[in-house]
PDB file of C-alpha atoms in Angstrom:
ATOM      1  CA  UNK A  30    -110.723 217.994 128.164  1.00 90.00           C
ATOM      2  CA  UNK A  31    -107.162 218.752 127.021  1.00 93.00           C
ATOM      3  CA  UNK A  32    -105.221 215.823 125.562  1.00 95.00           C
ATOM      4  CA  UNK A  33    -102.051 216.235 127.658  1.00 97.00           C
ATOM      5  CA  UNK A  34    -103.925 215.680 130.934  1.00 98.00           C
ATOM      6  CA  UNK A  35    -105.198 212.562 132.687  1.00 98.00           C
ATOM      7  CA  UNK A  36    -106.808 211.597 135.986  1.00 98.00           C
ATOM      8  CA  UNK A  37    -104.883 208.982 137.981  1.00 98.00           C
ATOM      9  CA  UNK A  38    -106.928 207.135 140.604  1.00 98.00           C
ATOM     10  CA  UNK A  39    -104.482 205.632 143.115  1.00 98.00           C
ATOM     11  CA  UNK A  40    -106.089 202.465 144.398  1.00 97.00           C
ATOM     12  CA  UNK A  41    -105.395 199.080 145.979  1.00 97.00           C
ATOM     13  CA  UNK A  42    -107.657 196.168 146.860  1.00 96.00           C
ATOM     14  CA  UNK A  43    -110.899 197.914 145.893  1.00 96.00           C
ATOM     15  CA  UNK A  44    -111.497 196.756 142.334  1.00 97.00           C
ATOM     16  CA  UNK A  45    -115.192 196.270 143.024  1.00 96.00           C
ATOM     17  CA  UNK A  46    -115.681 199.565 144.831  1.00 95.00           C
ATOM     18  CA  UNK A  47    -113.678 202.438 143.312  1.00 97.00           C
ATOM     19  CA  UNK A  48    -116.027 205.159 144.503  1.00 97.00           C
ATOM     20  CA  UNK A  49    -114.105 207.960 142.784  1.00 97.00           C
ATOM     21  CA  UNK A  50    -114.618 206.404 139.354  1.00 97.00           C
ATOM     22  CA  UNK A  51    -118.366 206.223 139.919  1.00 97.00           C
ATOM     23  CA  UNK A  52    -118.301 209.888 140.917  1.00 97.00           C
ATOM     24  CA  UNK A  53    -116.379 210.972 137.814  1.00 98.00           C
ATOM     25  CA  UNK A  54    -118.788 209.028 135.605  1.00 97.00           C
ATOM     26  CA  UNK A  55    -121.836 210.473 137.361  1.00 97.00           C
ATOM     27  CA  UNK A  56    -120.467 214.005 137.019  1.00 97.00           C
ATOM     28  CA  UNK A  57    -119.721 213.535 133.339  1.00 97.00           C
ATOM     29  CA  UNK A  58    -115.916 213.540 133.104  1.00 97.00           C
ATOM     30  CA  UNK A  59    -114.941 212.552 129.553  1.00 96.00           C
ATOM     31  CA  UNK A  60    -111.149 212.927 129.580  1.00 96.00           C
ATOM     32  CA  UNK A  61    -108.367 210.412 130.033  1.00 98.00           C
ATOM     33  CA  UNK A  62    -108.307 208.349 133.222  1.00 98.00           C
ATOM     34  CA  UNK A  63    -106.309 205.451 134.639  1.00 98.00           C
ATOM     35  CA  UNK A  64    -106.302 203.196 137.681  1.00 98.00           C
ATOM     36  CA  UNK A  65    -102.794 203.143 139.172  1.00 98.00           C
ATOM     37  CA  UNK A  66    -102.201 199.855 140.983  1.00 98.00           C
ATOM     38  CA  UNK A  67     -99.143 197.907 142.160  1.00 97.00           C
ATOM     39  CA  UNK A  68     -97.969 194.396 141.375  1.00 96.00           C
ATOM     40  CA  UNK A  69     -98.705 193.216 144.932  1.00 96.00           C
ATOM     41  CA  UNK A  70    -102.444 193.816 144.516  1.00 97.00           C
ATOM     42  CA  UNK A  71    -104.353 190.524 144.613  1.00 96.00           C
ATOM     43  CA  UNK A  72    -107.220 192.189 142.739  1.00 97.00           C
ATOM     44  CA  UNK A  73    -105.173 193.198 139.686  1.00 97.00           C
ATOM     45  CA  UNK A  74    -107.138 190.904 137.367  1.00 97.00           C
ATOM     46  CA  UNK A  75    -110.432 192.268 138.729  1.00 97.00           C
ATOM     47  CA  UNK A  76    -109.266 195.833 138.020  1.00 98.00           C
ATOM     48  CA  UNK A  77    -108.474 194.914 134.420  1.00 98.00           C
ATOM     49  CA  UNK A  78    -111.758 193.085 134.023  1.00 97.00           C
ATOM     50  CA  UNK A  79    -113.830 195.891 135.550  1.00 97.00           C
ATOM     51  CA  UNK A  80    -112.105 198.887 133.932  1.00 97.00           C
ATOM     52  CA  UNK A  81    -110.362 197.543 130.848  1.00 97.00           C
ATOM     53  CA  UNK A  82    -106.730 196.660 130.222  1.00 96.00           C
ATOM     54  CA  UNK A  83    -106.012 200.075 128.683  1.00 97.00           C
ATOM     55  CA  UNK A  84    -107.189 201.917 131.797  1.00 98.00           C
ATOM     56  CA  UNK A  85    -105.089 200.029 134.357  1.00 98.00           C
ATOM     57  CA  UNK A  86    -101.425 200.926 134.930  1.00 98.00           C
ATOM     58  CA  UNK A  87     -99.330 198.711 137.188  1.00 98.00           C
ATOM     59  CA  UNK A  88     -95.987 199.584 138.783  1.00 98.00           C
ATOM     60  CA  UNK A  89     -93.459 197.422 140.614  1.00 97.00           C
ATOM     61  CA  UNK A  90     -94.008 197.951 144.335  1.00 97.00           C
ATOM     62  CA  UNK A  91     -90.557 196.757 145.451  1.00 96.00           C
ATOM     63  CA  UNK A  92     -88.779 199.055 142.987  1.00 96.00           C
ATOM     64  CA  UNK A  93     -90.911 201.951 144.236  1.00 96.00           C
ATOM     65  CA  UNK A  94     -90.072 201.028 147.846  1.00 96.00           C
ATOM     66  CA  UNK A  95     -86.359 201.038 147.006  1.00 95.00           C
ATOM     67  CA  UNK A  96     -86.674 204.558 145.560  1.00 95.00           C
ATOM     68  CA  UNK A  97     -88.681 206.011 148.465  1.00 96.00           C
ATOM     69  CA  UNK A  98     -87.559 207.508 151.791  1.00 96.00           C
ATOM     70  CA  UNK A  99     -90.102 205.879 154.105  1.00 95.00           C
ATOM     71  CA  UNK A 100     -88.547 207.488 157.222  1.00 95.00           C
ATOM     72  CA  UNK A 101     -88.724 204.154 159.049  1.00 93.00           C
ATOM     73  CA  UNK A 102     -87.501 200.537 159.006  1.00 92.00           C
ATOM     74  CA  UNK A 103     -90.941 198.921 159.032  1.00 89.00           C
ATOM     75  CA  UNK A 104     -90.801 197.629 155.429  1.00 88.00           C
ATOM     76  CA  UNK A 105     -94.531 198.446 155.238  1.00 89.00           C
ATOM     77  CA  UNK A 106     -95.764 198.118 151.664  1.00 92.00           C
ATOM     78  CA  UNK A 107     -99.357 199.131 152.389  1.00 91.00           C
ATOM     79  CA  UNK A 108     -98.807 202.806 151.686  1.00 93.00           C
ATOM     80  CA  UNK A 109     -99.958 205.271 149.027  1.00 95.00           C
ATOM     81  CA  UNK A 110     -96.620 207.117 149.062  1.00 97.00           C
ATOM     82  CA  UNK A 111     -95.215 204.699 146.467  1.00 97.00           C
ATOM     83  CA  UNK A 112     -98.062 205.303 144.010  1.00 97.00           C
ATOM     84  CA  UNK A 113     -97.731 209.077 144.487  1.00 98.00           C
ATOM     85  CA  UNK A 114     -94.050 209.001 143.545  1.00 97.00           C
ATOM     86  CA  UNK A 115     -94.555 206.553 140.677  1.00 98.00           C
ATOM     87  CA  UNK A 116     -97.314 208.721 139.180  1.00 98.00           C
ATOM     88  CA  UNK A 117     -94.752 211.240 137.931  1.00 98.00           C
ATOM     89  CA  UNK A 118     -92.802 208.546 136.110  1.00 97.00           C
ATOM     90  CA  UNK A 119     -95.984 207.029 134.662  1.00 98.00           C
ATOM     91  CA  UNK A 120     -97.262 210.403 133.441  1.00 98.00           C
ATOM     92  CA  UNK A 121     -93.892 211.236 131.874  1.00 98.00           C
ATOM     93  CA  UNK A 122     -93.785 207.907 130.015  1.00 97.00           C
ATOM     94  CA  UNK A 123     -97.328 208.557 128.734  1.00 97.00           C
ATOM     95  CA  UNK A 124     -96.222 211.907 127.321  1.00 97.00           C
ATOM     96  CA  UNK A 125     -98.552 213.890 129.574  1.00 98.00           C
ATOM     97  CA  UNK A 126     -97.917 217.442 130.760  1.00 98.00           C
ATOM     98  CA  UNK A 127    -100.395 217.401 133.649  1.00 98.00           C
ATOM     99  CA  UNK A 128    -102.151 214.815 135.780  1.00 98.00           C
ATOM    100  CA  UNK A 129    -104.545 214.785 138.708  1.00 98.00           C
ATOM    101  CA  UNK A 130    -103.869 212.352 141.547  1.00 98.00           C
ATOM    102  CA  UNK A 131    -107.074 211.212 143.230  1.00 98.00           C
ATOM    103  CA  UNK A 132    -107.689 208.768 146.055  1.00 96.00           C
ATOM    104  CA  UNK A 133    -110.344 206.132 145.359  1.00 96.00           C
ATOM    105  CA  UNK A 134    -112.960 207.140 147.939  1.00 95.00           C
ATOM    106  CA  UNK A 135    -114.545 210.426 146.734  1.00 97.00           C
ATOM    107  CA  UNK A 136    -118.323 210.599 146.602  1.00 96.00           C
ATOM    108  CA  UNK A 137    -118.588 214.086 145.083  1.00 96.00           C
ATOM    109  CA  UNK A 138    -116.707 217.107 143.738  1.00 97.00           C
ATOM    110  CA  UNK A 139    -118.525 220.382 144.383  1.00 96.00           C
ATOM    111  CA  UNK A 140    -118.401 224.171 144.391  1.00 96.00           C
ATOM    112  CA  UNK A 141    -119.218 225.891 147.702  1.00 95.00           C
ATOM    113  CA  UNK A 142    -120.695 229.354 148.253  1.00 95.00           C
ATOM    114  CA  UNK A 143    -121.905 231.403 151.205  1.00 94.00           C
ATOM    115  CA  UNK A 144    -125.628 231.039 151.892  1.00 94.00           C
ATOM    116  CA  UNK A 145    -126.196 233.056 155.046  1.00 94.00           C
ATOM    117  CA  UNK A 146    -124.254 231.360 157.835  1.00 93.00           C
ATOM    118  CA  UNK A 147    -124.212 228.087 155.964  1.00 94.00           C
ATOM    119  CA  UNK A 148    -122.456 226.968 152.815  1.00 95.00           C
ATOM    120  CA  UNK A 149    -124.488 226.071 149.770  1.00 95.00           C
ATOM    121  CA  UNK A 150    -123.156 223.806 147.060  1.00 95.00           C
ATOM    122  CA  UNK A 151    -123.354 223.154 143.338  1.00 96.00           C
ATOM    123  CA  UNK A 152    -122.180 219.893 141.783  1.00 96.00           C
ATOM    124  CA  UNK A 153    -120.454 220.622 138.441  1.00 97.00           C
ATOM    125  CA  UNK A 154    -121.134 218.139 135.668  1.00 97.00           C
ATOM    126  CA  UNK A 155    -119.787 217.580 132.177  1.00 96.00           C
ATOM    127  CA  UNK A 156    -118.130 220.679 130.750  1.00 96.00           C
ATOM    128  CA  UNK A 157    -118.485 222.461 134.099  1.00 97.00           C
ATOM    129  CA  UNK A 158    -116.446 219.780 135.868  1.00 97.00           C
ATOM    130  CA  UNK A 159    -113.845 219.754 133.122  1.00 97.00           C
ATOM    131  CA  UNK A 160    -113.799 223.559 133.210  1.00 97.00           C
ATOM    132  CA  UNK A 161    -112.950 223.315 136.907  1.00 97.00           C
ATOM    133  CA  UNK A 162    -110.059 220.970 136.128  1.00 98.00           C
ATOM    134  CA  UNK A 163    -108.824 223.312 133.379  1.00 97.00           C
ATOM    135  CA  UNK A 164    -109.001 226.292 135.738  1.00 97.00           C
ATOM    136  CA  UNK A 165    -106.967 224.413 138.349  1.00 98.00           C
ATOM    137  CA  UNK A 166    -104.307 223.672 135.730  1.00 98.00           C
ATOM    138  CA  UNK A 167    -104.216 227.392 134.850  1.00 97.00           C
ATOM    139  CA  UNK A 168    -103.835 228.120 138.569  1.00 97.00           C
ATOM    140  CA  UNK A 169    -100.983 225.606 138.747  1.00 98.00           C
ATOM    141  CA  UNK A 170     -99.183 227.291 135.848  1.00 97.00           C
ATOM    142  CA  UNK A 171     -99.793 230.879 136.928  1.00 96.00           C
ATOM    143  CA  UNK A 172     -98.815 230.309 140.562  1.00 95.00           C
ATOM    144  CA  UNK A 173     -95.628 228.389 139.883  1.00 96.00           C
ATOM    145  CA  UNK A 174     -96.718 225.907 142.559  1.00 97.00           C
ATOM    146  CA  UNK A 175     -95.444 222.351 142.663  1.00 98.00           C
ATOM    147  CA  UNK A 176     -98.979 221.073 143.343  1.00 98.00           C
ATOM    148  CA  UNK A 177    -102.405 222.649 143.823  1.00 98.00           C
ATOM    149  CA  UNK A 178    -105.433 220.891 145.298  1.00 97.00           C
ATOM    150  CA  UNK A 179    -109.133 221.106 146.021  1.00 97.00           C
ATOM    151  CA  UNK A 180    -110.259 221.508 149.624  1.00 96.00           C
ATOM    152  CA  UNK A 181    -111.552 218.754 151.920  1.00 93.00           C
ATOM    153  CA  UNK A 182    -114.765 218.655 153.896  1.00 90.00           C
ATOM    154  CA  UNK A 183    -112.939 219.554 157.105  1.00 88.00           C
ATOM    155  CA  UNK A 184    -111.914 222.867 155.564  1.00 92.00           C
ATOM    156  CA  UNK A 185    -115.609 223.813 155.446  1.00 93.00           C
ATOM    157  CA  UNK A 186    -116.214 223.452 159.200  1.00 91.00           C
ATOM    158  CA  UNK A 187    -117.761 226.699 160.419  1.00 93.00           C
ATOM    159  CA  UNK A 188    -119.910 227.242 157.357  1.00 94.00           C
ATOM    160  CA  UNK A 189    -119.576 230.594 155.622  1.00 93.00           C
ATOM    161  CA  UNK A 190    -117.473 231.819 158.568  1.00 94.00           C
ATOM    162  CA  UNK A 191    -114.897 229.058 158.150  1.00 94.00           C
ATOM    163  CA  UNK A 192    -111.465 230.780 158.144  1.00 94.00           C
ATOM    164  CA  UNK A 193    -110.237 228.406 155.446  1.00 94.00           C
ATOM    165  CA  UNK A 194    -113.241 228.929 153.196  1.00 94.00           C
ATOM    166  CA  UNK A 195    -112.994 232.712 153.616  1.00 94.00           C
ATOM    167  CA  UNK A 196    -109.253 232.659 152.859  1.00 94.00           C
ATOM    168  CA  UNK A 197    -109.876 231.240 149.385  1.00 94.00           C
ATOM    169  CA  UNK A 198    -106.350 229.851 149.164  1.00 95.00           C
ATOM    170  CA  UNK A 199    -104.467 228.027 151.924  1.00 95.00           C
ATOM    171  CA  UNK A 200    -101.001 226.462 152.056  1.00 93.00           C
ATOM    172  CA  UNK A 201    -101.960 222.810 152.678  1.00 93.00           C
ATOM    173  CA  UNK A 202    -102.214 220.278 149.829  1.00 94.00           C
ATOM    174  CA  UNK A 203    -103.901 216.893 150.248  1.00 92.00           C
ATOM    175  CA  UNK A 204    -105.767 214.164 148.345  1.00 91.00           C
ATOM    176  CA  UNK A 205    -106.812 215.797 145.056  1.00 95.00           C
ATOM    177  CA  UNK A 206    -103.481 216.924 143.624  1.00 98.00           C
ATOM    178  CA  UNK A 207    -103.041 218.696 140.275  1.00 98.00           C
ATOM    179  CA  UNK A 208     -99.453 218.123 139.153  1.00 98.00           C
ATOM    180  CA  UNK A 209     -97.052 218.952 136.325  1.00 98.00           C
ATOM    181  CA  UNK A 210     -94.646 216.310 135.067  1.00 98.00           C
ATOM    182  CA  UNK A 211     -91.816 218.864 134.875  1.00 97.00           C
ATOM    183  CA  UNK A 212     -92.277 219.882 138.536  1.00 97.00           C
ATOM    184  CA  UNK A 213     -91.784 216.497 140.238  1.00 96.00           C
ATOM    185  CA  UNK A 214     -92.271 216.172 143.981  1.00 97.00           C
ATOM    186  CA  UNK A 215     -90.665 213.403 146.022  1.00 96.00           C
ATOM    187  CA  UNK A 216     -93.114 212.268 148.700  1.00 97.00           C
ATOM    188  CA  UNK A 217     -91.692 210.709 151.856  1.00 96.00           C
ATOM    189  CA  UNK A 218     -92.924 208.776 154.879  1.00 95.00           C
ATOM    190  CA  UNK A 219     -94.873 205.522 154.969  1.00 94.00           C
ATOM    191  CA  UNK A 220     -97.876 207.378 156.385  1.00 92.00           C
ATOM    192  CA  UNK A 221     -98.929 211.031 156.461  1.00 93.00           C
ATOM    193  CA  UNK A 222     -96.861 211.494 153.322  1.00 95.00           C
ATOM    194  CA  UNK A 223     -98.918 214.467 152.145  1.00 95.00           C
ATOM    195  CA  UNK A 224     -98.578 216.602 155.287  1.00 95.00           C
ATOM    196  CA  UNK A 225     -94.937 215.603 155.738  1.00 96.00           C
ATOM    197  CA  UNK A 226     -94.113 216.546 152.154  1.00 96.00           C
ATOM    198  CA  UNK A 227     -95.917 219.885 151.913  1.00 97.00           C
ATOM    199  CA  UNK A 228     -94.566 221.063 155.268  1.00 97.00           C
ATOM    200  CA  UNK A 229     -90.984 219.890 154.730  1.00 97.00           C
ATOM    201  CA  UNK A 230     -90.665 221.126 151.153  1.00 97.00           C
ATOM    202  CA  UNK A 231     -92.802 224.162 151.982  1.00 96.00           C
ATOM    203  CA  UNK A 232     -90.227 225.191 154.581  1.00 96.00           C
ATOM    204  CA  UNK A 233     -87.671 225.244 151.758  1.00 95.00           C
ATOM    205  CA  UNK A 234     -89.745 227.540 149.592  1.00 94.00           C
ATOM    206  CA  UNK A 235     -91.619 224.990 147.466  1.00 96.00           C
ATOM    207  CA  UNK A 236     -95.202 226.173 146.965  1.00 96.00           C
ATOM    208  CA  UNK A 237     -98.249 223.990 147.694  1.00 97.00           C
ATOM    209  CA  UNK A 238    -101.758 225.459 147.733  1.00 97.00           C
ATOM    210  CA  UNK A 239    -105.401 224.466 148.137  1.00 97.00           C
ATOM    211  CA  UNK A 240    -108.291 226.339 146.519  1.00 97.00           C
ATOM    212  CA  UNK A 241    -111.083 226.349 149.100  1.00 95.00           C
ATOM    213  CA  UNK A 242    -114.073 227.379 146.972  1.00 95.00           C
ATOM    214  CA  UNK A 243    -114.256 223.807 145.638  1.00 95.00           C
ATOM    215  CA  UNK A 244    -113.873 220.594 147.555  1.00 93.00           C
ATOM    216  CA  UNK A 245    -114.003 216.834 147.341  1.00 96.00           C
ATOM    217  CA  UNK A 246    -116.289 214.787 149.594  1.00 95.00           C
ATOM    218  CA  UNK A 247    -114.710 211.644 151.003  1.00 94.00           C
ATOM    219  CA  UNK A 248    -116.032 208.536 152.682  1.00 89.00           C
ATOM    220  CA  UNK A 249    -115.318 208.755 156.413  1.00 74.00           C
ATOM    221  CA  UNK A 250    -111.755 207.798 157.357  1.00 58.00           C
ATOM    222  CA  UNK A 251    -111.128 204.080 158.004  1.00 51.00           C
ATOM    223  CA  UNK A 252    -114.681 202.956 157.133  1.00 50.00           C
ATOM    224  CA  UNK A 253    -113.924 201.639 153.605  1.00 53.00           C
ATOM    225  CA  UNK A 254    -112.141 198.281 153.429  1.00 53.00           C
ATOM    226  CA  UNK A 255    -108.940 197.873 151.405  1.00 54.00           C
ATOM    227  CA  UNK A 256    -106.413 200.572 150.598  1.00 53.00           C
ATOM    228  CA  UNK A 257    -104.507 201.760 153.678  1.00 53.00           C
ATOM    229  CA  UNK A 258    -107.403 201.200 156.093  1.00 51.00           C
ATOM    230  CA  UNK A 259    -105.930 198.026 157.600  1.00 59.00           C
ATOM    231  CA  UNK A 260    -102.545 199.665 158.176  1.00 50.00           C
ATOM    232  CA  UNK A 261    -104.195 202.637 159.897  1.00 50.00           C
ATOM    233  CA  UNK A 262    -106.375 200.428 162.083  1.00 53.00           C
ATOM    234  CA  UNK A 263    -103.398 198.386 163.273  1.00 49.00           C
ATOM    235  CA  UNK A 264    -101.563 201.430 164.654  1.00 53.00           C
ATOM    236  CA  UNK A 265    -104.401 203.912 164.978  1.00 60.00           C
ATOM    237  CA  UNK A 266    -103.454 207.389 163.771  1.00 72.00           C
ATOM    238  CA  UNK A 267    -100.827 207.707 166.509  1.00 81.00           C
ATOM    239  CA  UNK A 268     -98.016 206.319 164.383  1.00 86.00           C
ATOM    240  CA  UNK A 269     -99.314 208.011 161.223  1.00 88.00           C
ATOM    241  CA  UNK A 270     -99.282 211.504 162.715  1.00 89.00           C
ATOM    242  CA  UNK A 271     -95.746 211.342 164.067  1.00 92.00           C
ATOM    243  CA  UNK A 272     -94.089 211.091 160.648  1.00 94.00           C
ATOM    244  CA  UNK A 273     -94.704 214.792 160.096  1.00 94.00           C
ATOM    245  CA  UNK A 274     -93.372 215.628 163.571  1.00 95.00           C
ATOM    246  CA  UNK A 275     -90.197 213.676 162.804  1.00 94.00           C
ATOM    247  CA  UNK A 276     -89.650 215.654 159.620  1.00 95.00           C
ATOM    248  CA  UNK A 277     -90.739 219.097 160.870  1.00 96.00           C
ATOM    249  CA  UNK A 278     -90.558 219.240 164.697  1.00 96.00           C
ATOM    250  CA  UNK A 279     -90.295 223.024 164.533  1.00 95.00           C
ATOM    251  CA  UNK A 280     -93.726 223.403 162.932  1.00 96.00           C
ATOM    252  CA  UNK A 281     -95.823 220.258 163.456  1.00 95.00           C
ATOM    253  CA  UNK A 282     -97.292 218.961 166.706  1.00 93.00           C
ATOM    254  CA  UNK A 283     -99.777 216.314 167.809  1.00 89.00           C
ATOM    255  CA  UNK A 284    -103.284 217.012 169.090  1.00 85.00           C
ATOM    256  CA  UNK A 285    -106.516 215.129 169.689  1.00 81.00           C
ATOM    257  CA  UNK A 286    -109.144 215.569 166.984  1.00 73.00           C
ATOM    258  CA  UNK A 287    -112.566 215.237 168.581  1.00 69.00           C
ATOM    259  CA  UNK A 288    -115.344 214.064 166.283  1.00 62.00           C
ATOM    260  CA  UNK A 289    -117.636 211.072 166.104  1.00 62.00           C
ATOM    261  CA  UNK A 290    -114.508 208.929 166.179  1.00 63.00           C
ATOM    262  CA  UNK A 291    -111.865 210.819 168.197  1.00 68.00           C
ATOM    263  CA  UNK A 292    -108.333 210.337 166.912  1.00 75.00           C
ATOM    264  CA  UNK A 293    -104.837 211.717 167.206  1.00 81.00           C
ATOM    265  CA  UNK A 294    -103.845 213.996 164.362  1.00 81.00           C
ATOM    266  CA  UNK A 295    -101.057 216.399 163.390  1.00 86.00           C
ATOM    267  CA  UNK A 296    -101.389 220.194 163.442  1.00 92.00           C
ATOM    268  CA  UNK A 297     -99.211 222.645 161.522  1.00 95.00           C
ATOM    269  CA  UNK A 298     -98.072 225.977 162.961  1.00 95.00           C
ATOM    270  CA  UNK A 299     -97.816 227.871 159.690  1.00 94.00           C
ATOM    271  CA  UNK A 300     -96.044 230.831 161.286  1.00 93.00           C
ATOM    272  CA  UNK A 301     -93.137 228.457 161.947  1.00 95.00           C
ATOM    273  CA  UNK A 302     -93.412 226.440 158.759  1.00 96.00           C
ATOM    274  CA  UNK A 303     -93.189 228.390 155.496  1.00 93.00           C
ATOM    275  CA  UNK A 304     -91.584 231.596 154.175  1.00 90.00           C
ATOM    276  CA  UNK A 305     -93.935 234.547 153.830  1.00 84.00           C
ATOM    277  CA  UNK A 306     -93.987 237.814 151.902  1.00 81.00           C
ATOM    278  CA  UNK A 307     -94.341 240.892 154.087  1.00 82.00           C
ATOM    279  CA  UNK A 308     -96.868 243.561 153.191  1.00 83.00           C
ATOM    280  CA  UNK A 309     -95.366 246.656 151.582  1.00 87.00           C
ATOM    281  CA  UNK A 310     -96.630 248.750 154.498  1.00 88.00           C
ATOM    282  CA  UNK A 311     -93.807 247.343 156.642  1.00 86.00           C
ATOM    283  CA  UNK A 312     -91.079 248.578 154.276  1.00 83.00           C
ATOM    284  CA  UNK A 313     -88.645 250.932 155.956  1.00 81.00           C
ATOM    285  CA  UNK A 314     -87.403 253.804 153.875  1.00 78.00           C
ATOM    286  CA  UNK A 315     -83.646 254.018 153.628  1.00 76.00           C
ATOM    287  CA  UNK A 316     -82.319 257.071 155.403  1.00 73.00           C
ATOM    288  CA  UNK A 317     -80.373 259.590 153.328  1.00 69.00           C
ATOM    289  CA  UNK A 318     -76.732 259.852 154.238  1.00 64.00           C
TER     290      UNK A 318
END
């Protein structure tokens, strides 16, 4: 794996159960990696003991709070938005060119392919996994995007007929974020910071994209203790979803997501959200005078 790249696992209160690290080890990742924690984490010593002093990077939570637009007056420190913003500073101070922000609850990273009406999968390991990361960095460079990401399990709903899977590339960008230090993004909002950021900045022409042929598998929302689970459970997803509406009322609305555990979620109307390039077929020839 290239030397100017590292994986950052953003984590809090889960020193004994960083699922993503187990996944990277099982799939044979051999590059640089770090746990990014804050100085308000009671399990800081456990992180250092479990992963080694050299693999744990701590930032000052209050300083990060002071630098972040939380879009509220809650003074809620249990939020990943601070670690997302601090990751750019940390990567720059390490002399990195690229980094991959990961949450701490991924059980697998896999390729998906059409297998009749269903989607088959292959789990890349070793050089194949690192080749995927390298390809995503090439995609980041070639596209000029601020961030590119791997898909989520929800993007695969519908099997081989899933509109998102068939599209190949979509405009959302969540969870597994490939970033460049020289293209910093300022995340905002105590909750829903990813959707709020890629819709708000996307409306201004900043490019965010997800590659849907590969995706990360996550533990079901709000079932893993620690992290932001407690904050979400206290307010449900009602409060969480409205941050994006506050920032982009012209393009984001609230709806009920029905699954095993029904919950309120935000939905983006992309026709109202981001600039688009018209097909050449709509060009009107200039009339001769």
